[in-house]
Each structure stands twice: as structure tokens, then as C-alpha cells.
Amino acid sequence: ATFPGTLTICYLYGILLDPRILGAFSIVGLFSLGVVGISMAVSAYASSIEVFVTVRSTVQLYFSFFSTLFFSPDVFPSFLRPIVLANPMTWAVEAFRQLSKPGVGLGPASVLVVPSLAFAALGTIVYLYHNQL
């Protein structure tokens, strides 16, 4: 669903046949890498598939509702704004919004490189440590 969804959004942004589509797929790929890393870390300690799915769903809800996906940061109460601004989905959404501007390349995706690689590394390390591989 990610590939067709990204293509649809790129069409709506008017960048379907534009080099900025590489930026769009970079953003989606980097954000997905970070989410997979978090899922790996959670799965290492989950005692059952039910626990894993519950925790993963909770994290996904946090990413969605405490991000700028639906609302601007100004709408959130002041005590929630730091959480919203530290949310990786906020970074991905804002990077995607930057793609609507002409002349933007892969720059917006660069904000996700370090956190996504850190989450992926954390997930890998936790999983390997927990499973003694």
C-alpha cells in the first residue's frame, strides 16, 4: 500500500513525472526504516504476537496523532508541542510538504537519515542481543 499511496500523493502534489519523486520515496523509505527498527526492538521483548501487535499499534497511534499529519503544531497544548516536534512522523510529514515547492531535491529527506538509521540500528542491536545471535 505504500508504493501506490506514495504515487497517488506525488500525483496530487504534481511531482509524479518530476525528479522530486525520488525525494518522496526517500522520505517514505527512511521513515519506514525507522518504524521497522522500532518494531524489531519491540518484537524482541514481546512475549506473544498479541503483545507485539498492541505495542506496535500504540506506537503507530502516537506517531499519527501526535504529529503534524492532521493538525499544525499551534493547535496542540503547549505541554504537547515538544512531543509533536520530536516525533519522527512530524519530520516525515513536513519533509513531504516541502516537496510541493519547485526546485527542492533530496534535501527534505535528509532530516530523517540520522533518526531512521539510529532506530534501525537500535532495533537490530536489541533483537540480536535478546536472541543471542
JSON list of C-alpha atoms in Angstrom, two decimals:
[
{"chain": "A", "resi": 1, "resn": "ALA", "atom": "CA", "xyz": [0.00, 0.00, 0.00]},
{"chain": "A", "resi": 2, "resn": "THR", "atom": "CA", "xyz": [2.97, 2.33, 0.50]},
{"chain": "A", "resi": 3, "resn": "PHE", "atom": "CA", "xyz": [4.04, 2.38, -3.15]},
{"chain": "A", "resi": 4, "resn": "PRO", "atom": "CA", "xyz": [0.59, 3.17, -4.64]},
{"chain": "A", "resi": 5, "resn": "GLY", "atom": "CA", "xyz": [-0.11, 5.65, -1.85]},
{"chain": "A", "resi": 6, "resn": "THR", "atom": "CA", "xyz": [3.15, 7.48, -2.49]},
{"chain": "A", "resi": 7, "resn": "LEU", "atom": "CA", "xyz": [2.43, 7.57, -6.21]},
{"chain": "A", "resi": 8, "resn": "THR", "atom": "CA", "xyz": [-1.03, 9.00, -5.53]},
{"chain": "A", "resi": 9, "resn": "ILE", "atom": "CA", "xyz": [0.34, 11.71, -3.26]},
{"chain": "A", "resi": 10, "resn": "CYS", "atom": "CA", "xyz": [3.05, 12.53, -5.80]},
{"chain": "A", "resi": 11, "resn": "TYR", "atom": "CA", "xyz": [0.35, 12.90, -8.45]},
{"chain": "A", "resi": 12, "resn": "LEU", "atom": "CA", "xyz": [-1.66, 15.21, -6.19]},
{"chain": "A", "resi": 13, "resn": "TYR", "atom": "CA", "xyz": [1.46, 17.29, -5.45]},
{"chain": "A", "resi": 14, "resn": "GLY", "atom": "CA", "xyz": [2.19, 17.48, -9.18]},
{"chain": "A", "resi": 15, "resn": "ILE", "atom": "CA", "xyz": [5.56, 15.76, -8.90]},
{"chain": "A", "resi": 16, "resn": "LEU", "atom": "CA", "xyz": [4.73, 12.38, -10.45]},
{"chain": "A", "resi": 17, "resn": "LEU", "atom": "CA", "xyz": [6.91, 13.00, -13.51]},
{"chain": "A", "resi": 18, "resn": "ASP", "atom": "CA", "xyz": [9.42, 15.16, -11.66]},
{"chain": "A", "resi": 19, "resn": "PRO", "atom": "CA", "xyz": [12.79, 14.30, -10.08]},
{"chain": "A", "resi": 20, "resn": "ARG", "atom": "CA", "xyz": [11.27, 15.23, -6.70]},
{"chain": "A", "resi": 21, "resn": "ILE", "atom": "CA", "xyz": [9.58, 11.81, -6.76]},
{"chain": "A", "resi": 22, "resn": "LEU", "atom": "CA", "xyz": [12.96, 10.41, -5.64]},
{"chain": "A", "resi": 23, "resn": "GLY", "atom": "CA", "xyz": [12.73, 12.64, -2.58]},
{"chain": "A", "resi": 24, "resn": "ALA", "atom": "CA", "xyz": [9.23, 11.34, -1.88]},
{"chain": "A", "resi": 25, "resn": "PHE", "atom": "CA", "xyz": [10.35, 7.72, -1.99]},
{"chain": "A", "resi": 26, "resn": "SER", "atom": "CA", "xyz": [13.43, 8.58, 0.09]},
{"chain": "A", "resi": 27, "resn": "ILE", "atom": "CA", "xyz": [11.20, 10.09, 2.78]},
{"chain": "A", "resi": 28, "resn": "VAL", "atom": "CA", "xyz": [8.87, 7.08, 2.80]},
{"chain": "A", "resi": 29, "resn": "GLY", "atom": "CA", "xyz": [11.79, 4.63, 2.79]},
{"chain": "A", "resi": 30, "resn": "LEU", "atom": "CA", "xyz": [13.67, 6.36, 5.59]},
{"chain": "A", "resi": 31, "resn": "PHE", "atom": "CA", "xyz": [10.60, 6.72, 7.78]},
{"chain": "A", "resi": 32, "resn": "SER", "atom": "CA", "xyz": [9.72, 3.05, 7.16]},
{"chain": "A", "resi": 33, "resn": "LEU", "atom": "CA", "xyz": [13.25, 2.02, 8.09]},
{"chain": "A", "resi": 34, "resn": "GLY", "atom": "CA", "xyz": [12.89, 3.78, 11.43]},
{"chain": "A", "resi": 35, "resn": "VAL", "atom": "CA", "xyz": [9.49, 2.21, 12.11]},
{"chain": "A", "resi": 36, "resn": "VAL", "atom": "CA", "xyz": [10.87, -1.24, 11.27]},
{"chain": "A", "resi": 37, "resn": "GLY", "atom": "CA", "xyz": [13.72, -0.65, 13.73]},
{"chain": "A", "resi": 38, "resn": "ILE", "atom": "CA", "xyz": [11.27, 0.25, 16.48]},
{"chain": "A", "resi": 39, "resn": "SER", "atom": "CA", "xyz": [9.17, -2.81, 15.63]},
{"chain": "A", "resi": 40, "resn": "MET", "atom": "CA", "xyz": [12.25, -5.05, 15.81]},
{"chain": "A", "resi": 41, "resn": "ALA", "atom": "CA", "xyz": [13.13, -3.73, 19.26]},
{"chain": "A", "resi": 42, "resn": "VAL", "atom": "CA", "xyz": [9.57, -4.28, 20.49]},
{"chain": "A", "resi": 43, "resn": "SER", "atom": "CA", "xyz": [9.35, -7.76, 18.97]},
{"chain": "A", "resi": 44, "resn": "ALA", "atom": "CA", "xyz": [12.49, -8.86, 20.80]},
{"chain": "A", "resi": 45, "resn": "TYR", "atom": "CA", "xyz": [10.77, -8.40, 24.16]},
{"chain": "A", "resi": 46, "resn": "ALA", "atom": "CA", "xyz": [7.18, -9.24, 23.26]},
{"chain": "A", "resi": 47, "resn": "SER", "atom": "CA", "xyz": [6.03, -12.42, 24.95]},
{"chain": "A", "resi": 48, "resn": "SER", "atom": "CA", "xyz": [3.36, -13.08, 22.32]},
{"chain": "A", "resi": 49, "resn": "ILE", "atom": "CA", "xyz": [2.13, -11.80, 18.99]},
{"chain": "A", "resi": 50, "resn": "GLU", "atom": "CA", "xyz": [-0.75, -10.09, 20.78]},
{"chain": "A", "resi": 51, "resn": "VAL", "atom": "CA", "xyz": [1.62, -8.05, 22.95]},
{"chain": "A", "resi": 52, "resn": "PHE", "atom": "CA", "xyz": [3.71, -7.13, 19.92]},
{"chain": "A", "resi": 53, "resn": "VAL", "atom": "CA", "xyz": [0.68, -6.00, 17.89]},
{"chain": "A", "resi": 54, "resn": "THR", "atom": "CA", "xyz": [-0.69, -3.99, 20.82]},
{"chain": "A", "resi": 55, "resn": "VAL", "atom": "CA", "xyz": [2.58, -2.17, 21.45]},
{"chain": "A", "resi": 56, "resn": "ARG", "atom": "CA", "xyz": [3.20, -1.59, 17.74]},
{"chain": "A", "resi": 57, "resn": "SER", "atom": "CA", "xyz": [-0.30, -0.20, 17.29]},
{"chain": "A", "resi": 58, "resn": "THR", "atom": "CA", "xyz": [0.16, 2.09, 20.28]},
{"chain": "A", "resi": 59, "resn": "VAL", "atom": "CA", "xyz": [3.40, 3.44, 18.81]},
{"chain": "A", "resi": 60, "resn": "GLN", "atom": "CA", "xyz": [1.72, 3.96, 15.43]},
{"chain": "A", "resi": 61, "resn": "LEU", "atom": "CA", "xyz": [-1.14, 5.85, 17.09]},
{"chain": "A", "resi": 62, "resn": "TYR", "atom": "CA", "xyz": [1.39, 8.05, 18.90]},
{"chain": "A", "resi": 63, "resn": "PHE", "atom": "CA", "xyz": [3.15, 8.73, 15.60]},
{"chain": "A", "resi": 64, "resn": "SER", "atom": "CA", "xyz": [-0.11, 9.63, 13.87]},
{"chain": "A", "resi": 65, "resn": "PHE", "atom": "CA", "xyz": [-1.98, 11.68, 16.43]},
{"chain": "A", "resi": 66, "resn": "PHE", "atom": "CA", "xyz": [0.99, 13.47, 18.00]},
{"chain": "A", "resi": 67, "resn": "SER", "atom": "CA", "xyz": [2.34, 14.66, 14.66]},
{"chain": "A", "resi": 68, "resn": "THR", "atom": "CA", "xyz": [1.54, 17.39, 12.17]},
{"chain": "A", "resi": 69, "resn": "LEU", "atom": "CA", "xyz": [-0.23, 14.89, 9.93]},
{"chain": "A", "resi": 70, "resn": "PHE", "atom": "CA", "xyz": [-3.67, 16.21, 10.84]},
{"chain": "A", "resi": 71, "resn": "PHE", "atom": "CA", "xyz": [-3.03, 19.50, 12.68]},
{"chain": "A", "resi": 72, "resn": "SER", "atom": "CA", "xyz": [-0.37, 22.21, 12.80]},
{"chain": "A", "resi": 73, "resn": "PRO", "atom": "CA", "xyz": [1.80, 22.35, 15.95]},
{"chain": "A", "resi": 74, "resn": "ASP", "atom": "CA", "xyz": [-0.02, 25.51, 17.06]},
{"chain": "A", "resi": 75, "resn": "VAL", "atom": "CA", "xyz": [-3.23, 23.55, 17.71]},
{"chain": "A", "resi": 76, "resn": "PHE", "atom": "CA", "xyz": [-1.60, 21.33, 20.36]},
{"chain": "A", "resi": 77, "resn": "PRO", "atom": "CA", "xyz": [-1.40, 22.43, 24.01]},
{"chain": "A", "resi": 78, "resn": "SER", "atom": "CA", "xyz": [1.97, 23.89, 24.94]},
{"chain": "A", "resi": 79, "resn": "PHE", "atom": "CA", "xyz": [2.98, 20.85, 27.00]},
{"chain": "A", "resi": 80, "resn": "LEU", "atom": "CA", "xyz": [2.47, 18.57, 23.96]},
{"chain": "A", "resi": 81, "resn": "ARG", "atom": "CA", "xyz": [4.33, 20.70, 21.40]},
{"chain": "A", "resi": 82, "resn": "PRO", "atom": "CA", "xyz": [7.80, 19.33, 22.29]},
{"chain": "A", "resi": 83, "resn": "ILE", "atom": "CA", "xyz": [6.45, 15.79, 21.82]},
{"chain": "A", "resi": 84, "resn": "VAL", "atom": "CA", "xyz": [4.88, 16.74, 18.49]},
{"chain": "A", "resi": 85, "resn": "LEU", "atom": "CA", "xyz": [8.07, 18.41, 17.27]},
{"chain": "A", "resi": 86, "resn": "ALA", "atom": "CA", "xyz": [10.23, 15.44, 18.36]},
{"chain": "A", "resi": 87, "resn": "ASN", "atom": "CA", "xyz": [8.01, 12.95, 16.56]},
{"chain": "A", "resi": 88, "resn": "PRO", "atom": "CA", "xyz": [9.67, 11.31, 13.52]},
{"chain": "A", "resi": 89, "resn": "MET", "atom": "CA", "xyz": [6.35, 11.33, 11.66]},
{"chain": "A", "resi": 90, "resn": "THR", "atom": "CA", "xyz": [6.23, 15.12, 12.03]},
{"chain": "A", "resi": 91, "resn": "TRP", "atom": "CA", "xyz": [9.62, 15.28, 10.36]},
{"chain": "A", "resi": 92, "resn": "ALA", "atom": "CA", "xyz": [8.44, 12.98, 7.55]},
{"chain": "A", "resi": 93, "resn": "VAL", "atom": "CA", "xyz": [5.19, 14.90, 7.01]},
{"chain": "A", "resi": 94, "resn": "GLU", "atom": "CA", "xyz": [6.96, 18.27, 6.97]},
{"chain": "A", "resi": 95, "resn": "ALA", "atom": "CA", "xyz": [9.62, 16.91, 4.60]},
{"chain": "A", "resi": 96, "resn": "PHE", "atom": "CA", "xyz": [6.87, 15.65, 2.29]},
{"chain": "A", "resi": 97, "resn": "ARG", "atom": "CA", "xyz": [5.18, 19.06, 2.37]},
{"chain": "A", "resi": 98, "resn": "GLN", "atom": "CA", "xyz": [8.45, 20.69, 1.30]},
{"chain": "A", "resi": 99, "resn": "LEU", "atom": "CA", "xyz": [8.36, 18.62, -1.89]},
{"chain": "A", "resi": 100, "resn": "SER", "atom": "CA", "xyz": [5.47, 20.71, -3.21]},
{"chain": "A", "resi": 101, "resn": "LYS", "atom": "CA", "xyz": [7.91, 23.60, -3.69]},
{"chain": "A", "resi": 102, "resn": "PRO", "atom": "CA", "xyz": [9.71, 23.68, -7.07]},
{"chain": "A", "resi": 103, "resn": "GLY", "atom": "CA", "xyz": [13.44, 23.13, -7.08]},
{"chain": "A", "resi": 104, "resn": "VAL", "atom": "CA", "xyz": [13.52, 21.01, -3.94]},
{"chain": "A", "resi": 105, "resn": "GLY", "atom": "CA", "xyz": [15.61, 17.86, -4.28]},
{"chain": "A", "resi": 106, "resn": "LEU", "atom": "CA", "xyz": [16.51, 15.26, -1.70]},
{"chain": "A", "resi": 107, "resn": "GLY", "atom": "CA", "xyz": [17.10, 17.92, 0.98]},
{"chain": "A", "resi": 108, "resn": "PRO", "atom": "CA", "xyz": [13.83, 17.41, 2.89]},
{"chain": "A", "resi": 109, "resn": "ALA", "atom": "CA", "xyz": [14.60, 13.69, 3.27]},
{"chain": "A", "resi": 110, "resn": "SER", "atom": "CA", "xyz": [17.94, 14.42, 4.94]},
{"chain": "A", "resi": 111, "resn": "VAL", "atom": "CA", "xyz": [16.26, 15.24, 8.27]},
{"chain": "A", "resi": 112, "resn": "LEU", "atom": "CA", "xyz": [15.21, 11.59, 8.55]},
{"chain": "A", "resi": 113, "resn": "VAL", "atom": "CA", "xyz": [18.57, 9.96, 7.83]},
{"chain": "A", "resi": 114, "resn": "VAL", "atom": "CA", "xyz": [20.11, 10.03, 11.32]},
{"chain": "A", "resi": 115, "resn": "PRO", "atom": "CA", "xyz": [16.96, 9.16, 13.35]},
{"chain": "A", "resi": 116, "resn": "SER", "atom": "CA", "xyz": [15.93, 6.40, 10.95]},
{"chain": "A", "resi": 117, "resn": "LEU", "atom": "CA", "xyz": [19.38, 4.82, 10.93]},
{"chain": "A", "resi": 118, "resn": "ALA", "atom": "CA", "xyz": [19.52, 5.15, 14.73]},
{"chain": "A", "resi": 119, "resn": "PHE", "atom": "CA", "xyz": [16.15, 3.42, 15.17]},
{"chain": "A", "resi": 120, "resn": "ALA", "atom": "CA", "xyz": [17.16, 0.70, 12.70]},
{"chain": "A", "resi": 121, "resn": "ALA", "atom": "CA", "xyz": [20.47, 0.15, 14.50]},
{"chain": "A", "resi": 122, "resn": "LEU", "atom": "CA", "xyz": [18.74, 0.12, 17.88]},
{"chain": "A", "resi": 123, "resn": "GLY", "atom": "CA", "xyz": [16.21, -2.43, 16.67]},
{"chain": "A", "resi": 124, "resn": "THR", "atom": "CA", "xyz": [18.93, -4.63, 15.19]},
{"chain": "A", "resi": 125, "resn": "ILE", "atom": "CA", "xyz": [21.11, -4.47, 18.31]},
{"chain": "A", "resi": 126, "resn": "VAL", "atom": "CA", "xyz": [18.23, -5.17, 20.69]},
{"chain": "A", "resi": 127, "resn": "TYR", "atom": "CA", "xyz": [16.96, -8.03, 18.56]},
{"chain": "A", "resi": 128, "resn": "LEU", "atom": "CA", "xyz": [20.40, -9.63, 18.19]},
{"chain": "A", "resi": 129, "resn": "TYR", "atom": "CA", "xyz": [21.20, -9.17, 21.89]},
{"chain": "A", "resi": 130, "resn": "HIS", "atom": "CA", "xyz": [17.89, -10.58, 23.04]},
{"chain": "A", "resi": 131, "resn": "ASN", "atom": "CA", "xyz": [18.12, -13.58, 20.72]},
{"chain": "A", "resi": 132, "resn": "GLN", "atom": "CA", "xyz": [21.89, -14.07, 21.25]},
{"chain": "A", "resi": 133, "resn": "LEU", "atom": "CA", "xyz": [22.63, -14.29, 17.53]}
]
